[in-house]
PDB file of C-alpha atoms in Angstrom:
ATOM      1  CA  UNK A 174       3.565 163.099 130.507  1.00 64.00           C
ATOM      2  CA  UNK A 175       6.186 162.446 133.118  1.00 68.00           C
ATOM      3  CA  UNK A 176       9.754 163.131 132.097  1.00 84.00           C
ATOM      4  CA  UNK A 177      13.192 163.008 133.621  1.00 91.00           C
ATOM      5  CA  UNK A 178      15.893 165.585 132.943  1.00 92.00           C
ATOM      6  CA  UNK A 179      19.592 165.143 133.488  1.00 94.00           C
ATOM      7  CA  UNK A 180      21.247 168.409 132.631  1.00 86.00           C
ATOM      8  CA  UNK A 181      24.847 167.247 132.885  1.00 87.00           C
ATOM      9  CA  UNK A 182      25.519 165.174 129.801  1.00 90.00           C
ATOM     10  CA  UNK A 183      29.251 164.765 130.227  1.00 94.00           C
ATOM     11  CA  UNK A 184      31.249 165.362 133.409  1.00 96.00           C
ATOM     12  CA  UNK A 185      35.012 165.097 133.774  1.00 97.00           C
ATOM     13  CA  UNK A 186      36.542 165.030 137.249  1.00 97.00           C
ATOM     14  CA  UNK A 187      39.868 164.264 138.827  1.00 97.00           C
ATOM     15  CA  UNK A 188      40.139 161.540 141.441  1.00 96.00           C
ATOM     16  CA  UNK A 189      39.114 162.676 144.939  1.00 96.00           C
ATOM     17  CA  UNK A 190      36.912 165.455 143.560  1.00 97.00           C
ATOM     18  CA  UNK A 191      33.334 165.655 144.775  1.00 97.00           C
ATOM     19  CA  UNK A 192      30.501 164.688 142.468  1.00 97.00           C
ATOM     20  CA  UNK A 193      26.963 165.938 142.117  1.00 97.00           C
ATOM     21  CA  UNK A 194      24.788 164.897 139.183  1.00 97.00           C
ATOM     22  CA  UNK A 195      21.474 166.626 138.707  1.00 96.00           C
ATOM     23  CA  UNK A 196      18.139 164.918 138.115  1.00 96.00           C
ATOM     24  CA  UNK A 197      14.752 166.612 137.847  1.00 95.00           C
ATOM     25  CA  UNK A 198      11.395 165.052 137.064  1.00 92.00           C
ATOM     26  CA  UNK A 199       8.135 166.547 135.921  1.00 89.00           C
ATOM     27  CA  UNK A 200       5.418 164.590 137.730  1.00 79.00           C
ATOM     28  CA  UNK A 201       3.715 166.145 140.735  1.00 72.00           C
ATOM     29  CA  UNK A 202       2.326 163.026 142.388  1.00 76.00           C
ATOM     30  CA  UNK A 203       3.953 160.270 144.403  1.00 79.00           C
ATOM     31  CA  UNK A 204       7.054 158.987 142.658  1.00 84.00           C
ATOM     32  CA  UNK A 205       9.642 156.288 143.115  1.00 88.00           C
ATOM     33  CA  UNK A 206      13.129 157.398 142.158  1.00 92.00           C
ATOM     34  CA  UNK A 207      16.171 155.449 141.084  1.00 93.00           C
ATOM     35  CA  UNK A 208      19.752 155.901 139.991  1.00 96.00           C
ATOM     36  CA  UNK A 209      21.241 153.236 137.764  1.00 94.00           C
ATOM     37  CA  UNK A 210      24.856 152.953 136.650  1.00 94.00           C
ATOM     38  CA  UNK A 211      26.328 151.395 133.519  1.00 92.00           C
ATOM     39  CA  UNK A 212      30.047 150.644 133.692  1.00 93.00           C
ATOM     40  CA  UNK A 213      31.912 150.322 130.384  1.00 91.00           C
ATOM     41  CA  UNK A 214      30.927 147.122 128.627  1.00 85.00           C
ATOM     42  CA  UNK A 215      28.393 146.140 131.253  1.00 86.00           C
ATOM     43  CA  UNK A 216      24.650 146.380 131.556  1.00 83.00           C
ATOM     44  CA  UNK A 217      22.772 148.631 133.941  1.00 88.00           C
ATOM     45  CA  UNK A 218      22.691 147.985 137.629  1.00 89.00           C
ATOM     46  CA  UNK A 219      20.880 149.682 140.465  1.00 90.00           C
ATOM     47  CA  UNK A 220      22.877 152.238 142.458  1.00 94.00           C
ATOM     48  CA  UNK A 221      20.165 153.367 144.867  1.00 94.00           C
ATOM     49  CA  UNK A 222      16.439 153.985 145.114  1.00 92.00           C
ATOM     50  CA  UNK A 223      13.945 156.119 146.999  1.00 92.00           C
ATOM     51  CA  UNK A 224      10.391 155.024 147.742  1.00 87.00           C
ATOM     52  CA  UNK A 225       9.506 156.852 150.964  1.00 86.00           C
ATOM     53  CA  UNK A 226      10.916 157.891 154.334  1.00 89.00           C
ATOM     54  CA  UNK A 227      14.265 159.577 154.815  1.00 92.00           C
ATOM     55  CA  UNK A 228      14.867 161.733 151.733  1.00 93.00           C
ATOM     56  CA  UNK A 229      18.617 161.121 151.961  1.00 96.00           C
ATOM     57  CA  UNK A 230      19.264 157.716 150.472  1.00 95.00           C
ATOM     58  CA  UNK A 231      22.512 155.790 150.736  1.00 95.00           C
ATOM     59  CA  UNK A 232      23.536 153.481 147.932  1.00 92.00           C
ATOM     60  CA  UNK A 233      26.397 151.242 147.009  1.00 90.00           C
ATOM     61  CA  UNK A 234      30.018 152.354 146.593  1.00 92.00           C
ATOM     62  CA  UNK A 235      29.619 155.493 148.717  1.00 95.00           C
ATOM     63  CA  UNK A 236      26.940 157.128 146.577  1.00 96.00           C
ATOM     64  CA  UNK A 237      23.983 158.955 148.038  1.00 97.00           C
ATOM     65  CA  UNK A 238      21.051 160.914 146.688  1.00 97.00           C
ATOM     66  CA  UNK A 239      18.712 163.463 148.192  1.00 96.00           C
ATOM     67  CA  UNK A 240      15.046 163.714 147.293  1.00 94.00           C
ATOM     68  CA  UNK A 241      13.819 167.310 147.445  1.00 94.00           C
ATOM     69  CA  UNK A 242      10.109 167.212 146.733  1.00 90.00           C
ATOM     70  CA  UNK A 243       9.701 170.984 146.439  1.00 91.00           C
ATOM     71  CA  UNK A 244      12.344 171.087 143.717  1.00 93.00           C
ATOM     72  CA  UNK A 245      11.285 167.860 141.976  1.00 93.00           C
ATOM     73  CA  UNK A 246      14.897 166.780 142.242  1.00 95.00           C
ATOM     74  CA  UNK A 247      16.855 163.658 143.106  1.00 96.00           C
ATOM     75  CA  UNK A 248      20.531 164.597 142.761  1.00 97.00           C
ATOM     76  CA  UNK A 249      23.265 162.009 143.058  1.00 97.00           C
ATOM     77  CA  UNK A 250      26.344 162.771 145.151  1.00 97.00           C
ATOM     78  CA  UNK A 251      29.645 161.252 146.123  1.00 97.00           C
ATOM     79  CA  UNK A 252      32.191 163.083 148.318  1.00 97.00           C
ATOM     80  CA  UNK A 253      35.282 161.668 146.628  1.00 97.00           C
ATOM     81  CA  UNK A 254      35.223 159.920 143.259  1.00 97.00           C
ATOM     82  CA  UNK A 255      37.569 157.184 142.125  1.00 97.00           C
ATOM     83  CA  UNK A 256      38.767 156.216 138.667  1.00 96.00           C
ATOM     84  CA  UNK A 257      36.523 153.136 138.928  1.00 96.00           C
ATOM     85  CA  UNK A 258      33.466 155.390 139.080  1.00 97.00           C
ATOM     86  CA  UNK A 259      33.905 156.145 135.382  1.00 97.00           C
ATOM     87  CA  UNK A 260      30.537 155.117 133.953  1.00 97.00           C
ATOM     88  CA  UNK A 261      27.261 156.396 132.636  1.00 94.00           C
ATOM     89  CA  UNK A 262      24.665 157.294 135.252  1.00 96.00           C
ATOM     90  CA  UNK A 263      20.935 157.245 134.668  1.00 95.00           C
ATOM     91  CA  UNK A 264      18.211 158.737 136.787  1.00 95.00           C
ATOM     92  CA  UNK A 265      14.810 157.041 136.515  1.00 92.00           C
ATOM     93  CA  UNK A 266      11.350 157.699 137.882  1.00 89.00           C
ATOM     94  CA  UNK A 267       8.067 155.915 138.000  1.00 82.00           C
ATOM     95  CA  UNK A 268       4.758 157.034 139.338  1.00 71.00           C
ATOM     96  CA  UNK A 269       3.239 155.259 142.303  1.00 63.00           C
ATOM     97  CA  UNK A 270      -0.348 154.451 141.452  1.00 58.00           C
ATOM     98  CA  UNK A 271      -0.819 152.604 144.720  1.00 54.00           C
ATOM     99  CA  UNK A 272       0.474 149.198 143.726  1.00 51.00           C
ATOM    100  CA  UNK A 273      -0.558 149.076 140.093  1.00 49.00           C
ATOM    101  CA  UNK A 274       2.215 148.683 137.664  1.00 52.00           C
ATOM    102  CA  UNK A 275       3.623 151.671 135.925  1.00 59.00           C
ATOM    103  CA  UNK A 276       6.328 152.761 133.548  1.00 72.00           C
ATOM    104  CA  UNK A 277       9.892 153.373 134.598  1.00 81.00           C
ATOM    105  CA  UNK A 278      11.160 156.362 132.622  1.00 85.00           C
ATOM    106  CA  UNK A 279      14.864 157.054 132.320  1.00 90.00           C
ATOM    107  CA  UNK A 280      16.744 160.285 131.864  1.00 92.00           C
ATOM    108  CA  UNK A 281      19.206 160.724 129.025  1.00 92.00           C
ATOM    109  CA  UNK A 282      22.175 159.801 131.163  1.00 93.00           C
ATOM    110  CA  UNK A 283      25.350 161.508 132.366  1.00 95.00           C
ATOM    111  CA  UNK A 284      28.685 160.189 131.227  1.00 95.00           C
ATOM    112  CA  UNK A 285      31.227 160.552 134.027  1.00 97.00           C
ATOM    113  CA  UNK A 286      34.916 160.307 133.280  1.00 97.00           C
ATOM    114  CA  UNK A 287      37.276 160.288 136.267  1.00 97.00           C
ATOM    115  CA  UNK A 288      40.890 161.083 135.512  1.00 95.00           C
ATOM    116  CA  UNK A 289      43.553 159.417 137.682  1.00 89.00           C
TER     117      UNK A 289
ATOM    118  CA  UNK B 105      20.050 131.610 138.431  1.00 61.00           C
ATOM    119  CA  UNK B 106      20.598 132.829 134.895  1.00 75.00           C
ATOM    120  CA  UNK B 107      18.661 136.072 135.514  1.00 91.00           C
ATOM    121  CA  UNK B 108      17.584 137.837 132.334  1.00 94.00           C
ATOM    122  CA  UNK B 109      18.803 136.220 129.132  1.00 95.00           C
ATOM    123  CA  UNK B 110      18.726 138.011 125.806  1.00 96.00           C
ATOM    124  CA  UNK B 111      19.479 136.553 122.414  1.00 95.00           C
ATOM    125  CA  UNK B 112      21.080 137.269 120.046  1.00 96.00           C
ATOM    126  CA  UNK B 113      23.880 139.555 121.307  1.00 94.00           C
ATOM    127  CA  UNK B 114      24.521 141.005 117.872  1.00 95.00           C
ATOM    128  CA  UNK B 115      22.382 141.177 114.747  1.00 96.00           C
ATOM    129  CA  UNK B 116      22.650 142.852 111.357  1.00 97.00           C
ATOM    130  CA  UNK B 117      19.503 143.236 109.277  1.00 96.00           C
ATOM    131  CA  UNK B 118      18.647 144.702 105.929  1.00 97.00           C
ATOM    132  CA  UNK B 119      15.901 147.288 105.679  1.00 97.00           C
ATOM    133  CA  UNK B 120      12.538 145.560 105.498  1.00 97.00           C
ATOM    134  CA  UNK B 121      13.612 142.321 107.146  1.00 97.00           C
ATOM    135  CA  UNK B 122      11.819 141.042 110.202  1.00 96.00           C
ATOM    136  CA  UNK B 123      13.223 139.461 113.303  1.00 96.00           C
ATOM    137  CA  UNK B 124      12.479 138.665 116.924  1.00 97.00           C
ATOM    138  CA  UNK B 125      14.662 139.566 119.871  1.00 97.00           C
ATOM    139  CA  UNK B 126      14.289 136.974 122.592  1.00 97.00           C
ATOM    140  CA  UNK B 127      14.118 137.684 126.313  1.00 97.00           C
ATOM    141  CA  UNK B 128      13.667 135.158 129.078  1.00 97.00           C
ATOM    142  CA  UNK B 129      13.884 135.426 132.855  1.00 96.00           C
ATOM    143  CA  UNK B 130      13.924 132.684 135.457  1.00 95.00           C
ATOM    144  CA  UNK B 131      13.100 134.776 138.528  1.00 93.00           C
ATOM    145  CA  UNK B 132       9.310 134.505 138.255  1.00 92.00           C
ATOM    146  CA  UNK B 133       9.073 138.253 137.709  1.00 92.00           C
ATOM    147  CA  UNK B 134       5.707 139.647 136.711  1.00 90.00           C
ATOM    148  CA  UNK B 135       7.040 142.859 135.197  1.00 90.00           C
ATOM    149  CA  UNK B 136       9.083 142.789 132.012  1.00 92.00           C
ATOM    150  CA  UNK B 137      10.067 145.575 129.677  1.00 93.00           C
ATOM    151  CA  UNK B 138      12.060 146.450 126.580  1.00 95.00           C
ATOM    152  CA  UNK B 139      14.239 149.541 126.243  1.00 94.00           C
ATOM    153  CA  UNK B 140      16.371 150.887 123.469  1.00 95.00           C
ATOM    154  CA  UNK B 141      19.528 152.804 124.263  1.00 92.00           C
ATOM    155  CA  UNK B 142      20.798 155.431 121.859  1.00 92.00           C
ATOM    156  CA  UNK B 143      23.686 157.886 122.352  1.00 84.00           C
ATOM    157  CA  UNK B 144      22.519 161.091 123.999  1.00 81.00           C
ATOM    158  CA  UNK B 145      18.988 159.794 124.438  1.00 85.00           C
ATOM    159  CA  UNK B 146      19.381 157.430 127.355  1.00 85.00           C
ATOM    160  CA  UNK B 147      17.037 154.481 127.649  1.00 89.00           C
ATOM    161  CA  UNK B 148      13.602 154.763 126.135  1.00 91.00           C
ATOM    162  CA  UNK B 149      10.813 152.371 127.009  1.00 90.00           C
ATOM    163  CA  UNK B 150       9.411 150.501 124.015  1.00 94.00           C
ATOM    164  CA  UNK B 151       6.857 148.125 125.519  1.00 94.00           C
ATOM    165  CA  UNK B 152       6.245 146.601 128.894  1.00 91.00           C
ATOM    166  CA  UNK B 153       4.190 143.833 130.443  1.00 91.00           C
ATOM    167  CA  UNK B 154       2.740 143.434 133.919  1.00 87.00           C
ATOM    168  CA  UNK B 155       2.098 139.723 133.555  1.00 89.00           C
ATOM    169  CA  UNK B 156       1.266 136.955 131.141  1.00 92.00           C
ATOM    170  CA  UNK B 157      -1.276 138.111 128.594  1.00 93.00           C
ATOM    171  CA  UNK B 158      -0.917 141.815 129.432  1.00 91.00           C
ATOM    172  CA  UNK B 159       1.215 144.272 127.495  1.00 92.00           C
ATOM    173  CA  UNK B 160       1.252 148.024 127.073  1.00 89.00           C
ATOM    174  CA  UNK B 161       3.084 150.653 125.084  1.00 89.00           C
ATOM    175  CA  UNK B 162       5.985 152.678 126.346  1.00 87.00           C
ATOM    176  CA  UNK B 163       7.484 155.887 124.972  1.00 85.00           C
ATOM    177  CA  UNK B 164       8.566 154.625 121.538  1.00 93.00           C
ATOM    178  CA  UNK B 165       6.377 151.652 120.538  1.00 95.00           C
ATOM    179  CA  UNK B 166       6.075 152.278 116.789  1.00 95.00           C
ATOM    180  CA  UNK B 167       7.624 149.578 114.638  1.00 96.00           C
ATOM    181  CA  UNK B 168       7.707 147.020 117.441  1.00 97.00           C
ATOM    182  CA  UNK B 169       5.329 144.322 118.624  1.00 97.00           C
ATOM    183  CA  UNK B 170       5.382 142.274 121.808  1.00 97.00           C
ATOM    184  CA  UNK B 171       3.463 139.425 123.345  1.00 96.00           C
ATOM    185  CA  UNK B 172       3.597 137.726 126.732  1.00 96.00           C
ATOM    186  CA  UNK B 173       2.246 134.213 126.536  1.00 96.00           C
ATOM    187  CA  UNK B 174       4.229 133.016 129.557  1.00 96.00           C
ATOM    188  CA  UNK B 175       5.665 134.653 132.664  1.00 95.00           C
ATOM    189  CA  UNK B 176       9.194 133.773 131.573  1.00 96.00           C
ATOM    190  CA  UNK B 177       9.306 135.062 128.001  1.00 97.00           C
ATOM    191  CA  UNK B 178       8.836 138.499 126.481  1.00 97.00           C
ATOM    192  CA  UNK B 179       9.935 138.599 122.823  1.00 98.00           C
ATOM    193  CA  UNK B 180      10.235 141.833 120.862  1.00 98.00           C
ATOM    194  CA  UNK B 181       9.347 141.698 117.170  1.00 97.00           C
ATOM    195  CA  UNK B 182      10.489 144.025 114.438  1.00 96.00           C
ATOM    196  CA  UNK B 183       8.083 143.470 111.561  1.00 92.00           C
ATOM    197  CA  UNK B 184       9.904 145.547 108.942  1.00 96.00           C
ATOM    198  CA  UNK B 185      13.268 146.809 110.133  1.00 96.00           C
ATOM    199  CA  UNK B 186      14.304 150.396 109.412  1.00 97.00           C
ATOM    200  CA  UNK B 187      17.705 152.098 109.839  1.00 96.00           C
ATOM    201  CA  UNK B 188      16.168 154.213 112.621  1.00 96.00           C
ATOM    202  CA  UNK B 189      15.880 151.020 114.655  1.00 97.00           C
ATOM    203  CA  UNK B 190      19.642 150.617 114.807  1.00 97.00           C
ATOM    204  CA  UNK B 191      20.238 150.631 118.545  1.00 97.00           C
ATOM    205  CA  UNK B 192      21.137 148.591 121.581  1.00 95.00           C
ATOM    206  CA  UNK B 193      18.126 146.834 123.028  1.00 97.00           C
ATOM    207  CA  UNK B 194      17.789 145.867 126.666  1.00 95.00           C
ATOM    208  CA  UNK B 195      15.231 143.621 128.232  1.00 95.00           C
ATOM    209  CA  UNK B 196      14.558 144.060 131.948  1.00 93.00           C
ATOM    210  CA  UNK B 197      12.392 142.447 134.568  1.00 92.00           C
ATOM    211  CA  UNK B 198      11.348 142.986 138.145  1.00 89.00           C
ATOM    212  CA  UNK B 199       8.984 141.533 140.696  1.00 84.00           C
ATOM    213  CA  UNK B 200       6.762 144.558 140.205  1.00 74.00           C
ATOM    214  CA  UNK B 201       7.033 147.744 138.187  1.00 62.00           C
ATOM    215  CA  UNK B 202       8.219 149.581 141.268  1.00 63.00           C
ATOM    216  CA  UNK B 203      11.085 147.365 142.228  1.00 72.00           C
ATOM    217  CA  UNK B 204      14.670 147.108 141.132  1.00 80.00           C
ATOM    218  CA  UNK B 205      15.052 146.184 137.479  1.00 86.00           C
ATOM    219  CA  UNK B 206      17.277 143.325 136.426  1.00 90.00           C
ATOM    220  CA  UNK B 207      18.721 143.941 132.996  1.00 91.00           C
ATOM    221  CA  UNK B 208      19.820 141.555 130.307  1.00 93.00           C
ATOM    222  CA  UNK B 209      23.180 141.995 128.619  1.00 91.00           C
ATOM    223  CA  UNK B 210      21.689 143.692 125.566  1.00 93.00           C
ATOM    224  CA  UNK B 211      21.336 143.109 121.839  1.00 95.00           C
ATOM    225  CA  UNK B 212      23.242 145.329 119.458  1.00 95.00           C
ATOM    226  CA  UNK B 213      21.155 145.675 116.308  1.00 97.00           C
ATOM    227  CA  UNK B 214      22.268 147.289 113.070  1.00 97.00           C
ATOM    228  CA  UNK B 215      19.813 147.870 110.236  1.00 97.00           C
ATOM    229  CA  UNK B 216      21.452 148.637 106.902  1.00 96.00           C
TER     230      UNK B 216
END
């Protein structure tokens, strides 16, 4: 069965530090990849997504992610974090069955705390 | 637009009680799903639906039932609540299973 692994469970950074959160998935076919963010007290919202094309995807608030098919990875990056980036980040993947619906599976999440 | 509306926001149950978590969306989305969020375990898919009359199991379906009689509504039923079902439940919808999910604000459920 497909699965999503986020190896960093809790990350603490100072403001202006660079961020990279790891995400690996287990399925070998065509996948659609997502990063969602949950700010304290709020529900999840989409940060960015990859369906096809350029493997470097730009999202909101200066985030980006790179799809590396050979490594089954979709790591999230930001050059310089801010205190307001403190949140929990979830990687998610679903399998493209050519238009048929499918399950969106989430990773376990990475809690990011940015210290001012 | 209201988006995805979940009720109730909070609920406390005793072991063995039954209840239904309500979810409604007004975006004419075909795809709807239920997740539970537990510390250290992320979001796990309980059940999902690709349209009215069609439902399927997710990763953790045991103890939960769903139905989809209309496009708008996707209720989640706990037939006999157990303490292991204490969690935060999120309903989500999208135009298709591959598109951006819109999440409800969640239901915090405690089973004593």
